[in-house]
Tab-separated table of C-alpha atoms in Angstrom:
chain	number	residue	atom	x	y	z
J	20	MET	CA	-129.889	-8.514	-19.881
J	21	ARG	CA	-126.179	-9.141	-20.645
J	22	SER	CA	-127.226	-12.415	-22.279
J	23	ILE	CA	-129.675	-10.582	-24.579
J	24	VAL	CA	-127.017	-8.010	-25.565
J	25	SER	CA	-124.598	-10.881	-26.367
J	26	PHE	CA	-127.351	-12.548	-28.419
J	27	TYR	CA	-127.988	-9.441	-30.511
J	28	PHE	CA	-124.236	-9.008	-31.027
J	29	CYS	CA	-124.012	-12.593	-32.380
J	30	TYR	CA	-127.215	-12.138	-34.391
J	31	LEU	CA	-125.962	-8.890	-35.962
J	32	LEU	CA	-122.658	-10.627	-36.713
J	33	CYS	CA	-124.418	-13.493	-38.485
J	34	LEU	CA	-126.612	-11.062	-40.458
J	35	CYS	CA	-123.492	-9.142	-41.594
J	36	LEU	CA	-121.567	-12.338	-42.390
J	37	GLY	CA	-124.560	-13.689	-44.346
J	38	ILE	CA	-124.851	-10.502	-46.430
J	39	ALA	CA	-121.066	-10.477	-46.989
J	40	CYS	CA	-121.221	-14.122	-48.206
J	41	ILE	CA	-123.949	-13.327	-50.762
J	42	VAL	CA	-122.120	-10.185	-51.949
J	43	LEU	CA	-118.805	-12.058	-52.305
J	44	VAL	CA	-120.200	-15.106	-54.133
J	45	THR	CA	-122.092	-12.845	-56.555
J	46	THR	CA	-119.065	-10.593	-57.105
J	47	TRP	CA	-116.786	-13.603	-57.650
J	48	ASN	CA	-119.058	-15.118	-60.292
J	49	SER	CA	-120.002	-11.902	-62.062
J	50	LYS	CA	-116.582	-10.207	-62.055
J	51	TRP	CA	-114.247	-13.198	-62.657
J	52	ARG	CA	-116.435	-16.067	-63.929
J	53	GLY	CA	-118.328	-14.147	-66.637
J	54	GLY	CA	-121.715	-13.602	-64.990
J	55	PHE	CA	-124.946	-15.569	-65.210
J	56	ALA	CA	-127.195	-17.265	-67.780
J	57	TRP	CA	-129.462	-20.351	-67.939
J	58	ASP	CA	-128.242	-21.895	-71.195
J	59	GLY	CA	-126.192	-24.972	-70.229
J	60	SER	CA	-122.939	-22.990	-70.448
J	61	SER	CA	-120.462	-22.257	-67.650
J	62	LEU	CA	-122.552	-19.127	-67.003
J	63	GLN	CA	-125.347	-21.433	-65.889
J	64	PHE	CA	-122.904	-23.244	-63.597
J	65	ASN	CA	-122.227	-19.865	-61.928
J	66	TRP	CA	-125.724	-19.961	-60.438
J	67	HIS	CA	-124.701	-23.108	-58.525
J	68	PRO	CA	-122.447	-21.480	-55.874
J	69	VAL	CA	-124.701	-18.390	-55.612
J	70	LEU	CA	-127.902	-20.393	-55.068
J	71	MET	CA	-126.362	-23.043	-52.794
J	72	VAL	CA	-124.711	-20.460	-50.515
J	73	THR	CA	-127.799	-18.236	-50.456
J	74	GLY	CA	-130.099	-21.209	-49.764
J	75	LEU	CA	-128.211	-23.881	-47.827
J	76	VAL	CA	-126.064	-21.488	-45.799
J	77	VAL	CA	-127.427	-17.933	-45.425
J	78	LEU	CA	-131.224	-18.445	-45.560
J	79	TYR	CA	-130.931	-21.806	-43.775
J	80	GLY	CA	-128.790	-20.347	-40.983
J	81	ASN	CA	-131.093	-17.360	-40.495
J	82	GLY	CA	-134.174	-19.612	-40.535
J	83	ALA	CA	-132.555	-21.880	-37.929
J	84	VAL	CA	-131.984	-19.126	-35.350
J	85	LEU	CA	-135.374	-17.454	-35.790
J	86	TYR	CA	-136.861	-18.848	-32.541
J	87	ARG	CA	-133.775	-17.650	-30.649
J	88	VAL	CA	-134.559	-13.940	-31.255
J	89	PRO	CA	-135.732	-12.694	-27.798
J	90	LEU	CA	-138.111	-10.218	-29.499
J	91	THR	CA	-140.268	-13.197	-30.539
J	92	TRP	CA	-140.421	-14.933	-27.163
J	93	GLY	CA	-143.418	-13.223	-25.585
J	94	GLN	CA	-145.475	-13.535	-28.740
J	95	ASN	CA	-147.793	-16.129	-30.264
J	96	LYS	CA	-145.517	-18.815	-31.706
J	97	LEU	CA	-147.646	-19.569	-34.785
J	98	PRO	CA	-146.500	-16.668	-37.043
J	99	TRP	CA	-142.870	-17.499	-36.181
J	100	LYS	CA	-143.460	-21.175	-36.960
J	101	LEU	CA	-144.868	-20.170	-40.340
J	102	LEU	CA	-141.964	-17.753	-40.949
J	103	HIS	CA	-139.452	-20.494	-39.954
J	104	ALA	CA	-141.108	-22.947	-42.378
J	105	GLY	CA	-141.332	-20.238	-45.076
J	106	VAL	CA	-137.664	-19.192	-44.844
J	107	MET	CA	-136.627	-22.859	-44.878
J	108	LEU	CA	-138.841	-23.509	-47.933
J	109	LEU	CA	-137.178	-20.573	-49.720
J	110	ALA	CA	-133.777	-22.003	-48.716
J	111	LEU	CA	-134.817	-25.410	-50.069
J	112	ILE	CA	-136.048	-23.929	-53.375
J	113	CYS	CA	-132.725	-22.050	-53.800
J	114	SER	CA	-130.800	-25.275	-53.094
J	115	VAL	CA	-132.827	-27.328	-55.587
J	116	LEU	CA	-132.410	-24.613	-58.257
J	117	GLY	CA	-128.680	-24.555	-57.432
J	118	LEU	CA	-128.535	-28.322	-58.045
J	119	CYS	CA	-130.502	-27.931	-61.326
J	120	ALA	CA	-127.905	-25.358	-62.461
J	121	VAL	CA	-124.994	-27.773	-62.057
J	122	PHE	CA	-126.837	-30.871	-63.370
J	123	ASP	CA	-127.979	-28.948	-66.511
J	124	PHE	CA	-124.426	-27.670	-67.061
J	125	HIS	CA	-122.930	-31.177	-66.661
J	126	ASN	CA	-125.552	-32.788	-68.915
J	127	ALA	CA	-125.138	-30.122	-71.628
J	128	ASN	CA	-121.361	-30.690	-71.529
J	129	LYS	CA	-121.542	-34.517	-71.268
J	130	THR	CA	-119.823	-34.396	-67.858
J	131	GLN	CA	-120.534	-37.099	-65.269
J	132	ASN	CA	-122.698	-36.125	-62.310
J	133	LEU	CA	-122.166	-37.046	-58.663
J	134	TYR	CA	-118.683	-38.518	-58.699
J	135	SER	CA	-116.686	-36.120	-56.470
J	136	LEU	CA	-116.706	-36.218	-52.670
J	137	HIS	CA	-118.036	-32.627	-52.806
J	138	SER	CA	-121.042	-33.813	-54.826
J	139	TRP	CA	-121.658	-36.822	-52.557
J	140	ILE	CA	-121.733	-34.648	-49.428
J	141	GLY	CA	-123.686	-31.907	-51.199
J	142	ILE	CA	-126.444	-34.184	-52.512
J	143	CYS	CA	-126.794	-35.888	-49.105
J	144	THR	CA	-127.088	-32.443	-47.486
J	145	THR	CA	-129.917	-31.371	-49.804
J	146	ALA	CA	-131.667	-34.753	-49.440
J	147	LEU	CA	-131.479	-34.547	-45.621
J	148	PHE	CA	-132.696	-30.941	-45.737
J	149	THR	CA	-135.695	-31.974	-47.878
J	150	LEU	CA	-136.502	-34.820	-45.452
J	151	GLN	CA	-136.100	-32.429	-42.503
J	152	TRP	CA	-138.481	-29.905	-44.073
J	153	VAL	CA	-141.139	-32.498	-44.943
J	154	LEU	CA	-140.969	-34.122	-41.485
J	155	GLY	CA	-141.030	-30.650	-39.868
J	156	LEU	CA	-144.175	-29.756	-41.843
J	157	ALA	CA	-145.818	-33.097	-41.016
J	158	GLY	CA	-144.842	-33.025	-37.348
J	159	PHE	CA	-145.112	-29.385	-36.303
J	160	LEU	CA	-147.578	-27.751	-38.685
J	161	LEU	CA	-150.165	-30.371	-39.650
J	162	PRO	CA	-152.907	-30.524	-36.990
J	163	CYS	CA	-153.489	-34.263	-37.555
J	164	SER	CA	-149.951	-35.176	-36.416
J	165	PRO	CA	-150.013	-37.262	-33.198
J	166	MET	CA	-148.453	-35.695	-30.087
J	167	SER	CA	-146.195	-38.725	-29.557
J	168	PHE	CA	-144.671	-38.168	-33.025
J	169	ARG	CA	-144.025	-34.470	-32.235
J	170	LYS	CA	-142.307	-35.298	-28.961
J	171	LEU	CA	-140.122	-37.871	-30.679
J	172	LEU	CA	-139.411	-35.560	-33.608
J	173	LYS	CA	-138.414	-32.364	-31.774
J	174	PRO	CA	-134.932	-33.345	-30.437
J	175	ALA	CA	-134.143	-35.131	-33.712
J	176	HIS	CA	-135.286	-32.010	-35.671
J	177	VAL	CA	-133.057	-29.751	-33.552
J	178	TRP	CA	-129.988	-32.013	-33.821
J	179	MET	CA	-130.500	-32.687	-37.521
J	180	GLY	CA	-130.853	-28.919	-38.061
J	181	GLY	CA	-127.334	-28.270	-36.730
J	182	SER	CA	-125.895	-31.266	-38.575
J	183	ILE	CA	-127.340	-30.114	-41.914
J	184	LEU	CA	-125.673	-26.706	-41.424
J	185	ILE	CA	-122.305	-28.405	-40.776
J	186	LEU	CA	-122.798	-30.541	-43.907
J	187	SER	CA	-123.661	-27.376	-45.900
J	188	VAL	CA	-120.450	-25.660	-44.785
J	189	VAL	CA	-118.398	-28.794	-45.607
J	190	SER	CA	-120.024	-28.944	-49.075
J	191	CYS	CA	-119.433	-25.243	-49.775
J	192	ILE	CA	-115.763	-25.219	-48.752
J	193	SER	CA	-114.915	-28.351	-50.758
J	194	GLY	CA	-116.845	-26.891	-53.719
J	195	ILE	CA	-115.097	-23.493	-53.673
J	196	ASN	CA	-111.699	-25.208	-53.328
J	197	GLU	CA	-112.513	-27.526	-56.285
J	198	LYS	CA	-113.824	-24.678	-58.453
J	199	LEU	CA	-110.692	-22.569	-57.909
J	200	PHE	CA	-108.416	-25.461	-58.957
J	201	PHE	CA	-110.596	-25.971	-62.067
J	202	ALA	CA	-110.796	-22.263	-62.945
J	203	LEU	CA	-107.273	-21.030	-62.158
J	204	LYS	CA	-105.083	-23.414	-64.121
J	205	GLY	CA	-102.467	-20.865	-65.210
J	206	THR	CA	-101.133	-21.137	-68.759
J	207	THR	CA	-103.485	-24.048	-69.631
J	208	ASN	CA	-106.519	-21.753	-69.735
J	209	GLY	CA	-104.885	-18.325	-69.775
J	210	THR	CA	-105.516	-17.454	-66.120
J	211	GLN	CA	-103.131	-16.693	-63.305
J	212	PRO	CA	-102.547	-19.983	-61.445
J	213	TYR	CA	-104.308	-20.498	-58.105
J	214	ALA	CA	-100.880	-20.940	-56.448
J	215	ASN	CA	-100.016	-17.276	-57.250
J	216	LEU	CA	-103.087	-16.140	-55.294
J	217	PRO	CA	-104.504	-13.709	-57.892
J	218	PRO	CA	-107.279	-11.329	-56.700
J	219	GLU	CA	-109.995	-13.861	-57.657
J	220	ALA	CA	-108.393	-16.521	-55.434
J	221	LEU	CA	-108.047	-14.066	-52.540
J	222	VAL	CA	-111.700	-13.034	-52.814
J	223	ALA	CA	-112.993	-16.627	-53.148
J	224	ASN	CA	-110.770	-17.941	-50.305
J	225	SER	CA	-111.930	-15.076	-48.058
J	226	PHE	CA	-115.520	-15.860	-49.024
J	227	GLY	CA	-114.893	-19.472	-47.891
J	228	VAL	CA	-113.517	-18.247	-44.560
J	229	LEU	CA	-116.644	-16.082	-44.061
J	230	ILE	CA	-118.915	-19.092	-44.727
J	231	VAL	CA	-117.091	-21.032	-41.992
J	232	LEU	CA	-117.380	-18.087	-39.569
J	233	PHE	CA	-121.094	-17.706	-40.385
J	234	GLY	CA	-121.659	-21.421	-39.690
J	235	LEU	CA	-119.796	-21.263	-36.374
J	236	VAL	CA	-121.733	-18.173	-35.197
J	237	ILE	CA	-125.061	-19.835	-36.071
J	238	LEU	CA	-124.043	-23.015	-34.217
J	239	LYS	CA	-122.952	-20.874	-31.252
J	240	ILE	CA	-126.410	-19.266	-31.146
J	241	LEU	CA	-128.150	-22.650	-31.457
J	242	SER	CA	-126.051	-24.243	-28.704
J	243	ASN	CA	-126.549	-21.553	-26.028
J	244	PRO	CA	-129.333	-22.727	-23.652
J	245	HIS	CA	-129.910	-19.138	-22.399
J	246	TRP	CA	-130.980	-18.120	-25.879
J	247	GLN	CA	-133.660	-20.784	-26.267
J	248	ARG	CA	-137.299	-19.752	-26.403
J	249	GLN	CA	-138.973	-20.528	-23.095
J	250	GLU	CA	-142.115	-22.490	-23.874
J	251	ALA	CA	-145.175	-21.713	-21.715
J	252	SER	CA	-145.438	-25.433	-20.946
J	253	GLU	CA	-143.801	-28.488	-22.407
J	254	ASP	CA	-147.012	-29.675	-24.020
J	255	VAL	CA	-147.665	-26.368	-25.728
J	256	SER	CA	-144.375	-26.527	-27.593
J	257	TYR	CA	-145.610	-29.676	-29.298
J	258	SER	CA	-149.167	-28.480	-29.860
J	259	PRO	CA	-150.573	-28.834	-33.380
J	260	LEU	CA	-150.864	-25.829	-35.665
J	261	LEU	CA	-154.559	-25.108	-35.187
J	262	GLN	CA	-154.342	-25.346	-31.412
J	263	ASP	CA	-151.140	-23.319	-31.179
J	264	ASP	CA	-151.823	-20.549	-28.723
J	265	ASN	CA	-148.491	-19.847	-27.021
W	11	MET	CA	-129.963	-46.220	-17.588
W	12	ARG	CA	-131.374	-45.857	-21.134
W	13	SER	CA	-129.267	-42.710	-21.478
W	14	ILE	CA	-126.083	-44.656	-20.550
W	15	VAL	CA	-126.900	-47.430	-23.037
W	16	SER	CA	-127.432	-44.781	-25.762
W	17	PHE	CA	-124.120	-43.179	-24.792
W	18	TYR	CA	-122.195	-46.435	-25.119
W	19	PHE	CA	-123.903	-47.111	-28.450
W	20	CYS	CA	-122.715	-43.692	-29.743
W	21	TYR	CA	-119.283	-44.177	-28.170
W	22	LEU	CA	-118.855	-47.621	-29.761
W	23	LEU	CA	-119.995	-46.140	-33.069
W	24	CYS	CA	-117.387	-43.373	-32.878
W	25	LEU	CA	-114.648	-45.877	-31.939
W	26	CYS	CA	-115.565	-48.056	-34.944
W	27	LEU	CA	-115.815	-45.046	-37.283
W	28	GLY	CA	-112.453	-43.737	-36.031
W	29	ILE	CA	-110.733	-47.099	-36.632
W	30	ALA	CA	-112.398	-47.375	-40.068
W	31	CYS	CA	-111.120	-43.852	-40.975
W	32	ILE	CA	-107.513	-44.764	-40.058
W	33	VAL	CA	-107.724	-48.090	-41.922
W	34	LEU	CA	-109.195	-46.435	-45.033
W	35	VAL	CA	-106.735	-43.508	-45.184
W	36	THR	CA	-103.789	-45.899	-44.743
W	37	THR	CA	-105.153	-48.344	-47.340
W	38	TRP	CA	-105.816	-45.528	-49.815
W	39	ASN	CA	-102.294	-44.155	-49.545
W	40	SER	CA	-100.457	-47.489	-49.441
W	41	LYS	CA	-102.471	-49.353	-52.090
W	42	TRP	CA	-103.117	-46.570	-54.625
W	43	ARG	CA	-100.690	-43.723	-53.819
W	44	GLY	CA	-97.473	-45.781	-53.584
W	45	GLY	CA	-96.991	-45.992	-49.816
W	46	PHE	CA	-94.890	-43.902	-47.452
W	47	ALA	CA	-91.420	-42.341	-47.171
W	48	TRP	CA	-89.869	-39.179	-45.666
W	49	ASP	CA	-87.783	-38.014	-48.621
W	50	GLY	CA	-89.557	-34.974	-50.088
W	51	SER	CA	-91.292	-37.122	-52.719
W	52	SER	CA	-95.029	-37.703	-53.145
W	53	LEU	CA	-94.560	-40.649	-50.778
W	54	GLN	CA	-93.799	-38.097	-48.052
W	55	PHE	CA	-96.962	-36.214	-48.980
W	56	ASN	CA	-98.899	-39.452	-48.296
W	57	TRP	CA	-98.161	-39.034	-44.576
W	58	HIS	CA	-100.160	-35.770	-44.675
W	59	PRO	CA	-103.696	-37.247	-44.901
W	60	VAL	CA	-102.829	-40.167	-42.604
W	61	LEU	CA	-101.372	-37.958	-39.837
W	62	MET	CA	-103.981	-35.188	-40.113
W	63	VAL	CA	-106.925	-37.608	-39.968
W	64	THR	CA	-105.350	-39.665	-37.164
W	65	GLY	CA	-104.476	-36.533	-35.169
W	66	LEU	CA	-106.986	-33.788	-35.924
W	67	VAL	CA	-109.999	-36.059	-36.343
W	68	VAL	CA	-109.736	-39.493	-34.661
W	69	LEU	CA	-107.473	-38.807	-31.646
W	70	TYR	CA	-108.925	-35.314	-31.223
W	71	GLY	CA	-112.515	-36.603	-31.301
W	72	ASN	CA	-111.790	-39.396	-28.840
W	73	GLY	CA	-109.919	-37.004	-26.545
W	74	ALA	CA	-112.845	-34.566	-26.647
W	75	VAL	CA	-115.449	-37.079	-25.433
W	76	LEU	CA	-113.291	-38.637	-22.715
W	77	TYR	CA	-115.051	-36.854	-19.813
W	78	ARG	CA	-118.414	-38.011	-21.201
W	79	VAL	CA	-117.677	-41.716	-20.539
W	80	PRO	CA	-119.938	-42.558	-17.530
W	81	LEU	CA	-117.347	-45.065	-16.265
W	82	THR	CA	-115.097	-42.092	-15.358
W	83	TRP	CA	-117.727	-40.045	-13.514
W	84	GLY	CA	-117.428	-41.432	-9.997
W	85	GLN	CA	-113.654	-41.341	-10.062
W	86	ASN	CA	-110.944	-38.787	-9.247
W	87	LYS	CA	-110.902	-36.375	-12.188
W	88	LEU	CA	-107.131	-35.810	-12.221
W	89	PRO	CA	-106.055	-38.976	-14.123
W	90	TRP	CA	-108.753	-38.241	-16.726
W	91	LYS	CA	-107.575	-34.629	-17.015
W	92	LEU	CA	-104.046	-35.898	-17.649
W	93	LEU	CA	-105.308	-38.489	-20.155
W	94	HIS	CA	-107.384	-35.806	-21.941
W	95	ALA	CA	-104.329	-33.519	-22.146
W	96	GLY	CA	-102.117	-36.470	-23.203
W	97	VAL	CA	-104.409	-37.670	-26.004
W	98	MET	CA	-104.776	-34.072	-27.227
W	99	LEU	CA	-100.977	-33.613	-27.155
W	100	LEU	CA	-100.581	-36.792	-29.234
W	101	ALA	CA	-103.239	-35.449	-31.623
W	102	LEU	CA	-101.356	-32.135	-31.853
W	103	ILE	CA	-98.014	-33.863	-32.513
W	104	CYS	CA	-99.617	-35.944	-35.322
W	105	SER	CA	-101.124	-32.763	-36.831
W	106	VAL	CA	-97.823	-30.862	-36.731
W	107	LEU	CA	-95.976	-33.837	-38.294
W	108	GLY	CA	-98.749	-34.011	-40.916
W	109	LEU	CA	-98.122	-30.332	-41.740
W	110	CYS	CA	-94.336	-30.942	-41.898
W	111	ALA	CA	-94.980	-33.744	-44.420
W	112	VAL	CA	-96.839	-31.444	-46.828
W	113	PHE	CA	-94.550	-28.393	-46.335
W	114	ASP	CA	-91.422	-30.552	-46.943
W	115	PHE	CA	-93.021	-32.069	-50.056
W	116	HIS	CA	-94.002	-28.634	-51.417
W	117	ASN	CA	-90.588	-27.103	-50.647
W	118	ALA	CA	-88.719	-30.031	-52.243
W	119	ASN	CA	-90.889	-29.650	-55.361
W	120	LYS	CA	-90.805	-25.807	-55.451
W	121	THR	CA	-94.588	-25.699	-54.959
W	122	GLN	CA	-96.187	-22.730	-53.201
W	123	ASN	CA	-97.471	-23.291	-49.685
W	124	LEU	CA	-100.751	-22.053	-48.197
W	125	TYR	CA	-102.591	-20.780	-51.239
W	126	SER	CA	-105.675	-23.043	-51.430
W	127	LEU	CA	-108.800	-22.585	-49.315
W	128	HIS	CA	-108.137	-26.088	-47.942
W	129	SER	CA	-104.715	-24.953	-46.690
W	130	TRP	CA	-106.098	-21.706	-45.226
W	131	ILE	CA	-108.753	-23.557	-43.210
W	132	GLY	CA	-106.326	-26.357	-42.309
W	133	ILE	CA	-103.578	-24.072	-40.977
W	134	CYS	CA	-106.109	-22.035	-38.968
W	135	THR	CA	-107.471	-25.287	-37.490
W	136	THR	CA	-104.026	-26.432	-36.329
W	137	ALA	CA	-103.174	-22.938	-35.004
W	138	LEU	CA	-106.442	-22.787	-33.022
W	139	PHE	CA	-105.854	-26.327	-31.730
W	140	THR	CA	-102.350	-25.345	-30.537
W	141	LEU	CA	-103.753	-22.242	-28.806
W	142	GLN	CA	-106.535	-24.357	-27.270
W	143	TRP	CA	-104.029	-26.910	-25.938
W	144	VAL	CA	-101.691	-24.268	-24.470
W	145	LEU	CA	-104.569	-22.330	-22.854
W	146	GLY	CA	-106.032	-25.622	-21.559
W	147	LEU	CA	-102.700	-26.544	-19.983
W	148	ALA	CA	-102.269	-23.063	-18.484
W	149	GLY	CA	-105.853	-22.822	-17.249
W	150	PHE	CA	-106.779	-26.324	-16.096
W	151	LEU	CA	-103.505	-28.068	-15.220
W	152	LEU	CA	-101.108	-25.432	-13.861
W	153	PRO	CA	-101.755	-24.875	-10.150
W	154	CYS	CA	-100.786	-21.197	-10.330
W	155	SER	CA	-103.650	-20.348	-12.700
W	156	PRO	CA	-106.174	-17.956	-11.066
W	157	MET	CA	-109.692	-19.299	-10.488
W	158	SER	CA	-111.248	-16.347	-12.358
W	159	PHE	CA	-109.269	-17.303	-15.480
W	160	ARG	CA	-110.453	-20.939	-15.224
W	161	LYS	CA	-114.094	-19.891	-14.896
W	162	LEU	CA	-113.772	-17.623	-17.918
W	163	LEU	CA	-111.876	-20.228	-19.906
W	164	LYS	CA	-114.106	-23.272	-19.400
W	165	PRO	CA	-117.112	-22.350	-21.622
W	166	ALA	CA	-114.746	-20.933	-24.273
W	167	HIS	CA	-112.659	-24.155	-24.123
W	168	VAL	CA	-115.775	-26.320	-24.570
W	169	TRP	CA	-117.151	-24.247	-27.465
W	170	MET	CA	-113.778	-23.910	-29.168
W	171	GLY	CA	-113.332	-27.682	-28.812
W	172	GLY	CA	-116.430	-28.378	-30.916
W	173	SER	CA	-115.554	-25.650	-33.418
W	174	ILE	CA	-112.052	-27.058	-33.975
W	175	LEU	CA	-113.575	-30.474	-34.748
W	176	ILE	CA	-115.907	-28.890	-37.334
W	177	LEU	CA	-112.924	-27.052	-38.880
W	178	SER	CA	-110.961	-30.344	-38.966
W	179	VAL	CA	-113.769	-32.107	-40.831
W	180	VAL	CA	-114.071	-29.180	-43.284
W	181	SER	CA	-110.282	-29.287	-43.883
W	182	CYS	CA	-110.236	-33.063	-44.399
W	183	ILE	CA	-113.134	-33.176	-46.857
W	184	SER	CA	-111.788	-30.296	-48.970
W	185	GLY	CA	-108.329	-31.949	-48.878
W	186	ILE	CA	-109.531	-35.416	-49.960
W	187	ASN	CA	-111.621	-33.842	-52.748
W	188	GLU	CA	-108.617	-31.781	-53.941
W	189	LYS	CA	-106.226	-34.764	-53.783
W	190	LEU	CA	-108.546	-36.968	-55.862
W	191	PHE	CA	-108.791	-34.309	-58.607
W	192	PHE	CA	-104.969	-34.002	-58.570
W	193	ALA	CA	-104.335	-37.745	-58.541
W	194	LEU	CA	-107.019	-39.085	-60.892
W	195	LYS	CA	-106.500	-37.013	-64.022
W	196	GLY	CA	-107.208	-39.784	-66.534
W	197	THR	CA	-105.025	-39.903	-69.660
W	198	THR	CA	-102.818	-36.986	-68.451
W	199	ASN	CA	-101.165	-39.127	-65.777
W	200	GLY	CA	-102.219	-42.622	-66.840
W	201	THR	CA	-104.922	-43.087	-64.200
W	202	GLN	CA	-108.632	-43.710	-64.547
W	203	PRO	CA	-110.311	-40.298	-64.299
W	204	TYR	CA	-112.071	-39.376	-61.041
W	205	ALA	CA	-115.319	-38.941	-63.014
W	206	ASN	CA	-115.331	-42.698	-63.822
W	207	LEU	CA	-115.291	-43.487	-60.084
W	208	PRO	CA	-112.486	-46.086	-60.116
W	209	PRO	CA	-112.031	-48.190	-56.927
W	210	GLU	CA	-109.584	-45.618	-55.453
W	211	ALA	CA	-112.184	-42.850	-55.798
W	212	LEU	CA	-114.904	-45.020	-54.260
W	213	VAL	CA	-112.687	-45.881	-51.275
W	214	ALA	CA	-111.500	-42.281	-50.748
W	215	ASN	CA	-115.028	-40.830	-51.147
W	216	SER	CA	-116.388	-43.391	-48.651
W	217	PHE	CA	-113.538	-42.507	-46.301
W	218	GLY	CA	-114.631	-38.844	-46.530
W	219	VAL	CA	-118.227	-39.793	-45.714
W	220	LEU	CA	-117.012	-41.748	-42.646
W	221	ILE	CA	-115.029	-38.705	-41.430
W	222	VAL	CA	-118.203	-36.603	-41.604
W	223	LEU	CA	-120.207	-39.278	-39.751
W	224	PHE	CA	-117.466	-39.550	-37.094
W	225	GLY	CA	-117.522	-35.762	-36.588
W	226	LEU	CA	-121.330	-35.684	-36.285
W	227	VAL	CA	-121.379	-38.549	-33.733
W	228	ILE	CA	-118.691	-36.804	-31.624
W	229	LEU	CA	-120.629	-33.516	-31.751
W	230	LYS	CA	-123.815	-35.409	-30.808
W	231	ILE	CA	-122.041	-36.833	-27.734
W	232	LEU	CA	-120.633	-33.405	-26.788
W	233	SER	CA	-123.995	-31.656	-27.159
W	234	ASN	CA	-126.081	-34.042	-25.002
W	235	PRO	CA	-126.420	-32.497	-21.504
W	236	HIS	CA	-127.318	-35.915	-19.976
W	237	TRP	CA	-123.887	-37.219	-20.921
W	238	GLN	CA	-121.920	-34.470	-19.180
W	239	ARG	CA	-119.819	-35.346	-16.149
W	240	GLN	CA	-121.589	-34.190	-13.007
W	241	GLU	CA	-119.062	-32.148	-11.021
W	242	ALA	CA	-119.179	-32.601	-7.223
W	243	SER	CA	-119.469	-28.812	-6.883
W	244	GLU	CA	-119.014	-25.972	-9.337
W	245	ASP	CA	-115.797	-24.834	-7.704
W	246	VAL	CA	-114.216	-28.265	-7.830
W	247	SER	CA	-114.537	-28.381	-11.609
W	248	TYR	CA	-112.261	-25.356	-11.800
W	249	SER	CA	-109.872	-26.422	-9.083
W	250	PRO	CA	-106.152	-26.334	-9.884
W	251	LEU	CA	-104.273	-29.533	-10.647
W	252	LEU	CA	-102.639	-30.035	-7.260
W	253	GLN	CA	-105.877	-29.410	-5.363
W	254	ASP	CA	-107.957	-31.543	-7.684
W	255	ASP	CA	-109.714	-34.022	-5.461
W	256	ASN	CA	-113.001	-34.775	-7.223
């Protein structure tokens, strides 16, 4: 009982942190970076942080802990499998749109793509996430998938899930840090320099801290064995979609 | 047996990655950033990445997985406890010296301290690591520490250990990314711009990727329940230093 109360405390915390992250990234880009457009300008770039954080961090993190919610344990797993896959697909779509936003902006402004360490880690994260989603669909939802493949895939899927979240957090923090150095150059572009910690820098730094906290709370939930869904039998947890009756 | 072979494969991988990280950060700073000094110049700054990566990532990671080495399982735990504390102390000393290097450099050059997101995450990481080390010493090595405190501390110590490693990786990647934008400005400071991916950028980006891989392998080792030291009895694992006989 105490374990379930602790779970819901952590879950509520990650819901609040997730909402706070989306509010802060939207506020930052609308209030200080000029808002949003899809026209190749810097306003199109502003979609990049919003979509990446919403997809690769908030939706991804919430999708990852879905099976840990005790409310779902006594129920048929199939709807939760579909919800897990659906939330992750939405997260993936947001991430791909977020990448389109920055590639379009770079191409329209004749800027090189994929040279910074942030971009290297970020593109690997999205590529791994895409692979994870496709393998998850093939292994856990398609009825034709062989049982041996499911058994092999499950621990790798769980470990890769946590690793992708860590990579997402690393990408986001390096990206926010980079953006603030680009945007707050002081006299060069008529802003207050980053080093003076103007309100924009305080808000964006705090937003970065919240992303890290969100990631750590999600990883805490994922790593607690008491919060794992108890499968009716080991075989059932690997059963194909159309035979899924637990 | 297969589990032990897999462990040693992961362990060898993390040793190689750790050595590669130290070689790459030293090469980067000696070959392209002018080498090292302790005189308030940018050559003093160059100690910052070397000491932080050596301390907060490589030594820290190796210290964290020490109890997981199967070779140590059948033996008296005390020498391994002391080695764990010793390696972590060395890691902490490197980290603090690494912070001194950057603070001295900033102060000598009248640059603000602690304004970037990288610095916020980095200083929190070192502060948490210091707290973790002091609490670890008080809880697991001092014989006067009450058993109830040890039992409470152990899961928090384990979880905080993994979290600090994630924070270290986040700090390092944002720091390397920031440094490369500062250092490779193109015509402004007579370097090839970062966007052209000169050899320095390729080496430093690859170094960042290796740090991430090192962190993920360490977390993989820490998260595998088959690789945890089997304590002789639950009580023994919390026994004070002078009564430690397992």
